XYZ file of C-alpha atoms in Angstrom:
489
model
C 8.927 -8.508 21.978
C 12.384 -7.259 21.005
C 12.245 -3.535 20.234
C 12.420 -3.635 16.443
C 10.153 -2.246 13.762
C 7.205 -4.208 12.448
C 9.011 -5.059 9.186
C 11.730 -6.880 11.150
C 9.149 -8.794 13.166
C 7.137 -9.779 10.097
C 10.165 -10.887 8.105
C 11.526 -12.920 11.029
C 8.191 -14.636 11.561
C 7.914 -15.271 7.816
C 11.335 -16.932 7.807
C 10.215 -19.162 10.676
C 7.097 -20.132 8.706
C 9.137 -20.869 5.563
C 11.452 -23.168 7.522
C 8.503 -24.832 9.276
C 6.810 -25.647 5.950
C 10.034 -27.094 4.571
C 10.863 -29.241 7.580
C 7.364 -30.301 8.606
C 5.520 -30.532 5.267
C 8.460 -30.761 2.850
C 6.853 -28.014 0.764
C 7.832 -24.487 -0.278
C 5.510 -21.510 0.045
C 5.237 -18.159 -1.730
C 4.126 -14.806 -0.327
C 1.401 -13.339 -2.550
C 0.301 -10.150 -0.787
C -0.751 -8.642 2.528
C -4.357 -8.567 3.660
C -5.394 -6.683 6.762
C -2.753 -7.395 9.443
C -1.512 -10.581 7.815
C 0.500 -12.005 4.926
C -1.260 -14.324 2.504
C 0.781 -17.391 1.460
C 0.241 -20.246 -0.992
C 2.132 -23.459 -1.683
C 4.448 -23.020 -4.666
C 3.372 -26.379 -6.093
C -0.327 -25.542 -5.739
C -2.927 -27.255 -3.598
C -4.804 -26.241 -0.470
C -3.766 -26.519 3.148
C -5.790 -28.478 5.675
C -6.819 -27.488 9.190
C -4.711 -30.369 10.456
C -1.637 -28.964 8.694
C -2.373 -25.492 10.118
C -2.455 -26.983 13.613
C 0.778 -28.908 13.049
C 2.563 -25.809 11.738
C 1.333 -23.725 14.674
C 2.507 -26.328 17.179
C 5.869 -26.661 15.436
C 6.446 -22.889 15.321
C 5.530 -22.469 18.987
C 7.988 -25.224 19.845
C 10.772 -23.489 17.916
C 9.935 -20.192 19.616
C 10.227 -21.846 23.038
C 13.680 -23.208 22.114
C 14.987 -19.664 21.523
C 16.885 -20.498 18.316
C 19.050 -17.641 16.962
C 18.794 -15.955 13.568
C 22.442 -15.871 12.538
C 23.587 -13.078 10.234
C 26.457 -13.908 7.849
C 28.246 -11.858 5.223
C 29.365 -13.680 2.089
C 30.280 -13.003 -1.512
C 27.597 -12.650 -4.153
C 28.667 -15.863 -5.896
C 28.623 -17.853 -2.642
C 25.190 -16.529 -1.707
C 23.742 -17.283 -5.140
C 25.122 -20.816 -5.075
C 23.568 -21.548 -1.659
C 20.213 -20.019 -2.594
C 20.034 -21.957 -5.870
C 20.687 -25.218 -4.022
C 17.746 -24.372 -1.739
C 15.504 -23.780 -4.773
C 15.447 -19.968 -4.425
C 16.186 -19.401 -8.100
C 14.323 -16.084 -8.397
C 16.266 -14.494 -5.532
C 19.610 -15.859 -6.756
C 18.874 -14.490 -10.223
C 17.807 -11.106 -8.800
C 21.011 -10.794 -6.766
C 23.036 -11.325 -9.911
C 21.022 -8.794 -11.898
C 21.185 -6.190 -9.100
C 24.849 -7.035 -8.412
C 24.644 -6.760 -4.641
C 28.099 -7.778 -3.389
C 28.838 -8.711 -0.633
C 25.527 -10.060 0.670
C 24.202 -10.188 4.248
C 22.150 -13.370 4.618
C 20.505 -15.030 7.616
C 20.701 -18.643 8.732
C 17.957 -20.260 10.742
C 17.919 -24.023 11.432
C 20.308 -24.650 8.503
C 18.150 -22.654 6.061
C 19.600 -19.613 4.333
C 17.439 -16.563 3.621
C 17.696 -12.941 2.577
C 15.500 -10.081 3.821
C 15.958 -6.363 3.233
C 15.292 -5.458 6.877
C 17.148 -6.797 9.945
C 15.736 -9.855 11.684
C 15.219 -10.336 15.405
C 18.041 -11.917 17.402
C 16.258 -15.180 18.139
C 12.946 -17.005 17.878
C 11.888 -16.187 21.461
C 10.890 -12.696 20.289
C 8.231 -14.114 17.926
C 5.652 -15.193 20.465
C 2.662 -13.428 18.866
C 1.212 -14.871 15.649
C -1.728 -16.783 14.248
C -2.161 -19.083 11.240
C -5.500 -19.669 9.538
C -6.760 -20.950 6.209
C -7.848 -18.375 3.660
C -8.889 -18.759 -0.002
C -6.616 -21.408 -1.573
C -3.780 -20.695 0.868
C -3.350 -19.429 4.387
C -2.608 -16.265 6.339
C 0.084 -15.470 8.875
C -1.227 -12.797 11.235
C 1.006 -10.400 13.179
C 0.740 -8.265 16.318
C 0.063 -4.561 16.266
C 2.823 -1.966 15.999
C 3.470 -1.983 19.747
C 3.442 -5.773 19.926
C 1.018 -5.780 22.859
C -1.783 -7.858 21.374
C -2.997 -9.446 18.177
C -5.096 -7.226 16.014
C -8.370 -8.876 15.007
C -8.509 -10.154 11.459
C -11.350 -8.338 9.783
C -13.062 -11.041 7.766
C -15.185 -8.358 6.177
C -12.034 -7.190 4.390
C -11.865 -10.560 2.686
C -14.877 -9.782 0.579
C -15.286 -10.538 -3.079
C -14.330 -6.927 -3.876
C -10.887 -7.132 -2.231
C -10.277 -10.637 -3.533
C -11.114 -9.405 -7.020
C -8.496 -6.651 -6.710
C -5.774 -9.098 -5.635
C -6.668 -11.704 -8.260
C -6.906 -9.031 -10.939
C -3.418 -7.767 -10.149
C -2.017 -11.299 -10.160
C -3.513 -11.835 -13.610
C -2.104 -8.479 -14.689
C 1.424 -9.536 -13.705
C 0.934 -12.882 -15.444
C -0.036 -11.156 -18.697
C 3.003 -8.898 -18.427
C 5.289 -11.796 -17.424
C 6.703 -9.923 -14.410
C 5.683 -11.941 -11.350
C 8.959 -11.230 -9.500
C 11.530 -8.440 -9.578
C 14.073 -10.448 -11.584
C 11.585 -10.699 -14.460
C 11.033 -6.916 -14.323
C 14.819 -6.467 -14.634
C 14.912 -8.690 -17.693
C 11.900 -7.035 -19.335
C 13.467 -3.580 -18.989
C 16.901 -4.842 -20.077
C 15.264 -6.349 -23.183
C 13.761 -3.008 -24.181
C 10.197 -3.865 -23.136
C 9.753 -0.902 -20.771
C 7.442 1.029 -23.095
C 5.249 -2.047 -23.561
C 5.036 -2.503 -19.773
C 3.873 1.087 -19.385
C 1.263 0.944 -22.151
C -0.267 -2.350 -21.023
C -0.249 -1.307 -17.351
C -1.998 1.972 -18.118
C -4.509 0.128 -20.311
C -5.372 -2.105 -17.344
C -6.024 0.991 -15.220
C -8.210 2.499 -17.928
C -10.197 -0.719 -18.172
C -10.744 -0.792 -14.393
C -11.858 2.851 -14.285
C -14.256 2.341 -17.193
C -15.801 -0.626 -15.371
C -16.282 1.405 -12.195
C -17.894 4.284 -14.124
C -20.278 1.829 -15.779
C -21.255 0.388 -12.369
C -21.939 3.902 -11.031
C -24.134 4.734 -14.033
C -26.115 1.513 -13.743
C -26.813 2.137 -10.067
C -27.844 5.739 -10.700
C -25.763 7.027 -7.776
C -25.762 10.790 -7.130
C -22.721 10.885 -4.839
C -19.494 8.955 -5.449
C -17.091 8.919 -2.543
C -13.444 7.888 -2.926
C -11.359 6.996 0.103
C -7.867 5.694 0.616
C -4.684 6.319 2.572
C -2.233 9.087 1.805
C -0.487 8.905 -1.596
C -2.949 6.449 -3.095
C -3.490 8.508 -6.236
C -7.047 9.478 -5.275
C -6.883 12.848 -7.033
C -5.855 11.436 -10.401
C -8.294 8.564 -10.044
C -11.170 10.969 -9.330
C -10.305 13.082 -12.387
C -10.067 10.047 -14.651
C -13.322 8.713 -13.255
C -14.889 12.107 -13.950
C -13.916 11.826 -17.618
C -15.204 8.267 -17.877
C -18.539 9.268 -16.322
C -18.823 11.922 -19.029
C -18.477 9.098 -21.542
C -21.372 7.348 -19.757
C -23.585 10.420 -20.242
C -23.205 11.847 -16.729
C -22.179 15.350 -15.636
C -19.693 14.847 -12.800
C -18.491 17.484 -10.350
C -15.480 16.943 -8.053
C -15.365 17.993 -4.400
C -12.138 17.360 -2.434
C -12.894 16.657 1.232
C -9.692 18.517 2.157
C -11.613 21.746 1.534
C -13.568 20.985 4.702
C -10.592 21.142 7.056
C -11.197 23.221 10.159
C -9.250 26.443 10.340
C -5.765 25.640 11.618
C -6.372 26.911 15.159
C -9.384 24.566 15.478
C -7.463 21.425 14.492
C -7.700 18.725 17.193
C -4.564 18.011 19.193
C -3.192 14.469 19.288
C -1.715 12.538 22.211
C 1.731 13.887 21.280
C 0.553 17.458 21.759
C 0.763 18.184 18.027
C -2.114 19.001 15.626
C -3.729 15.772 14.373
C -4.558 16.290 10.705
C -5.260 12.562 10.189
C -8.310 12.373 12.476
C -11.821 12.788 11.006
C -12.370 15.569 13.550
C -9.822 17.675 11.624
C -12.669 18.118 9.122
C -15.723 20.283 9.659
C -17.987 17.224 9.546
C -21.146 19.164 10.421
C -20.651 21.515 7.485
C -19.873 18.651 5.111
C -22.925 16.659 6.168
C -25.108 19.755 5.789
C -23.746 20.473 2.301
C -24.250 16.893 1.096
C -27.806 16.760 2.454
C -28.749 20.000 0.726
C -27.157 18.934 -2.558
C -29.253 15.755 -2.593
C -32.349 17.941 -2.181
C -31.370 19.857 -5.324
C -30.310 23.026 -3.521
C -27.421 25.185 -4.712
C -24.636 24.982 -2.135
C -21.612 27.240 -1.758
C -18.801 24.885 -0.778
C -15.621 25.969 1.019
C -12.093 26.197 -0.358
C -9.258 25.541 2.070
C -6.061 27.556 1.773
C -3.274 25.317 3.099
C -0.801 28.174 3.331
C -3.094 30.422 5.391
C -4.679 27.456 7.181
C -8.191 28.837 6.673
C -11.414 28.089 4.804
C -12.736 30.597 2.260
C -15.753 30.658 -0.034
C -15.414 28.143 -2.855
C -17.420 27.029 -5.874
C -21.191 26.673 -5.901
C -22.646 23.238 -6.649
C -26.166 22.214 -7.619
C -26.848 18.581 -8.514
C -29.276 18.239 -11.410
C -30.736 14.958 -12.647
C -27.656 13.687 -14.517
C -25.084 15.275 -12.202
C -22.807 13.102 -10.066
C -20.777 14.488 -7.180
C -17.311 12.903 -6.878
C -15.931 13.434 -3.370
C -12.432 12.230 -2.490
C -10.418 12.218 0.717
C -8.845 9.845 3.229
C -12.111 9.769 5.222
C -14.331 9.181 2.215
C -15.802 5.986 3.684
C -16.177 7.154 7.283
C -19.659 6.401 8.599
C -19.764 9.727 10.504
C -19.851 11.468 7.134
C -21.903 9.056 5.035
C -24.544 7.755 7.427
C -27.186 10.305 6.377
C -26.785 9.574 2.632
C -29.376 7.079 1.291
C -27.641 3.899 0.103
C -29.323 4.112 -3.319
C -27.725 7.552 -3.845
C -24.197 6.527 -2.785
C -21.401 4.667 -4.546
C -18.283 4.116 -2.416
C -14.799 3.361 -3.725
C -11.601 2.442 -1.890
C -8.428 3.364 -3.787
C -4.949 2.258 -2.718
C -1.788 0.651 -4.122
C -2.862 -2.679 -2.670
C -0.095 -4.934 -3.895
C 3.034 -4.824 -5.993
C 5.686 -6.998 -7.583
C 7.340 -9.203 -4.978
C 11.141 -9.206 -4.885
C 11.039 -13.014 -4.785
C 8.697 -15.681 -3.349
C 9.569 -14.671 0.235
C 10.003 -10.877 0.068
C 7.171 -8.546 -0.876
C 7.450 -4.881 -1.718
C 5.466 -3.113 0.971
C 2.518 -1.021 -0.186
C 3.256 1.339 2.705
C 6.783 1.810 1.314
C 5.284 2.425 -2.116
C 3.077 5.200 -0.743
C 5.971 6.627 1.283
C 8.201 6.898 -1.788
C 5.391 8.473 -3.789
C 4.805 11.035 -1.059
C 8.500 11.760 -0.596
C 8.804 12.718 -4.269
C 5.607 14.785 -4.311
C 6.418 16.581 -1.035
C 9.775 17.598 -2.430
C 8.436 18.618 -5.833
C 5.335 20.546 -4.756
C 6.179 21.789 -1.243
C 9.965 21.824 -1.171
C 10.057 19.372 1.739
C 13.237 17.411 2.312
C 13.055 13.613 2.425
C 13.886 13.791 6.130
C 10.723 15.831 6.790
C 8.520 13.275 5.031
C 10.166 10.372 6.842
C 9.720 12.091 10.217
C 5.940 12.492 9.828
C 5.315 9.181 8.047
C 4.763 7.042 11.190
C 1.939 9.381 12.207
C 0.426 9.081 8.707
C 0.590 5.272 8.858
C -0.924 5.241 12.334
C -3.731 7.520 11.220
C -4.540 5.319 8.223
C -4.601 2.195 10.391
C -7.001 3.881 12.784
C -9.182 6.030 10.555
C -8.985 4.708 6.966
C -8.454 0.961 6.627
C -11.184 -0.063 9.110
C -13.765 1.410 6.691
C -12.584 -0.196 3.455
C -15.164 -2.977 3.802
C -17.869 -0.362 3.048
C -16.623 0.127 -0.519
C -18.737 -0.944 -3.473
C -15.583 -1.161 -5.595
C -11.852 -1.337 -4.941
C -9.334 0.343 -7.244
C -5.763 -0.918 -7.031
C -3.656 2.113 -7.969
C -0.397 0.127 -8.134
C 1.494 0.087 -11.417
C 3.858 -2.865 -11.988
C 6.580 -0.656 -13.448
C 6.384 2.257 -10.996
C 9.170 1.366 -8.541
C 11.589 1.259 -11.486
C 10.656 4.856 -12.340
C 10.351 6.103 -8.747
C 13.851 4.829 -7.948
C 15.465 7.506 -10.150
C 13.617 10.288 -8.325
C 13.935 9.077 -4.761
C 17.570 7.911 -4.528
C 18.962 11.487 -4.594
C 16.400 12.512 -1.955
C 17.476 9.677 0.342
C 21.121 10.646 -0.089
C 20.275 14.096 1.291
C 19.386 12.710 4.737
C 22.348 13.111 7.142
C 23.687 10.134 9.082
C 22.889 11.982 12.303
C 19.170 12.010 11.480
C 16.824 9.929 13.690
C 15.328 8.470 10.480
C 18.660 7.421 8.952
C 18.061 3.718 9.670
C 14.841 3.988 7.680
C 16.837 5.551 4.847
C 19.225 2.585 4.888
C 16.310 0.126 4.793
C 14.758 1.852 1.779
C 18.127 1.985 0.024
C 18.547 -1.774 0.580
C 15.168 -2.353 -1.029
C 15.839 -0.095 -4.013
C 19.140 -1.836 -4.759
C 17.090 -4.721 -6.126
C 14.834 -2.565 -8.297
C 15.816 -1.832 -11.927
C 15.794 1.706 -13.297
C 13.475 2.897 -16.052
C 12.889 6.262 -17.705
C 9.602 8.118 -17.227
C 9.487 9.274 -20.846
C 6.730 6.874 -21.944
C 4.392 7.475 -19.007
C 1.190 9.228 -20.194
C 0.206 12.521 -18.601
C -2.995 11.058 -17.127
C -1.181 8.265 -15.261
C -1.611 7.949 -11.500
C 2.176 8.061 -11.237
C 2.261 11.547 -12.807
C 0.478 12.860 -9.712
C 3.720 12.251 -7.829
C 6.592 12.635 -10.288
C 5.016 15.591 -12.119
C 3.726 16.204 -15.616
C 0.080 15.350 -14.968
C -2.542 16.879 -17.231
C -4.765 17.340 -14.161
C -2.414 19.724 -12.344
C -4.350 22.815 -13.386
C -7.786 21.273 -13.004
C -9.975 23.164 -10.530
C -10.299 21.016 -7.422
């Protein structure tokens, strides 16, 4: 495989699939969301895909790959690009380019089809030799290789459970209600003064989801609620809002951040790069955590630790005793790891996976990456709460992503419920905070190409003020102003 990042590989392979569907089936497709190590696509005119069509597309794409056809990059004026895209039926992208006023435009040509992607494409089709197509739900998935491009990652069918499907379908319905399926419609909604309405309805959807989860916990009679998810998922705010909702259900919830169980800094495991690996489960004192949870379920009073991140040491923390109506809410990236939960009786446990699982697509062919969403959230929070420069966050981010792929996402199938922490309006607000941070990264930085990629993405996102965002919003955890900031963790 050509040495390019995974975004370039995925976009190039997606363009090949788009062209294949046009030329072989005479149909256009739309990218809905990612699922596991794949993109989920549907036909724009509706209808299912057959196994025979999957086989024909696979054969066609392999044939094109063998022919080594180039992806040709061309620069043209905004008006010329919009005219070509409109003729090809890409009305949403043409409209978005006009609203964002990106001029001139770098487009790609492949087999006489014109396309736009906000990351570079590979030089030619010969670099796209690893992929798999298979039917899924009412559409189909395009699966990609791993980050190193050495082999295909297995598609975890257990991820495609009713719980994950519900999260994706719920978000799609959410966008339909708001009328913002693509980024051009978000531009128009904000330009028409509907930003406040977007915020209020979006936050109401989150409140409704959290209330439903609290009700499910109460009905099950769970004693321990565990919340997992990758970095910058909004787990802290979610746990605090869930705590309030459980109060409404007549429960007495207590929160316990798993981060308090970090080993003292000198005991942190060392990764393959010779640096401390804070993403691995072994960075936690698992024996102590398991002991504490076991004793709490027996009704014993337990003195839990408190981790000081500045000193890098554990100290004595709050004491917890679980009475009959008490519910322990435990959150952390390893909240679903079987090493931690295996001794907890299933009837006493309620597991939740929280993550920004999908967002508004730029257009039918370009999605906004949930990894990028989390990165931008973290960049803002790191700068606001720790004084970190954007460059520092970008330097460590690949390790964070790798850790989540290895230690977090493989366990999401264990969740009883999935909470999608995405907010349809959030990129429009985040943009105002993150653009100045990106400008601070010097051109000499090894992460400057990543800065340019993020800037290309944000050019297409409208801007919106944060003034109408409530202080209990997940987004407040990152931009500041949350009412939970002083809550004892």
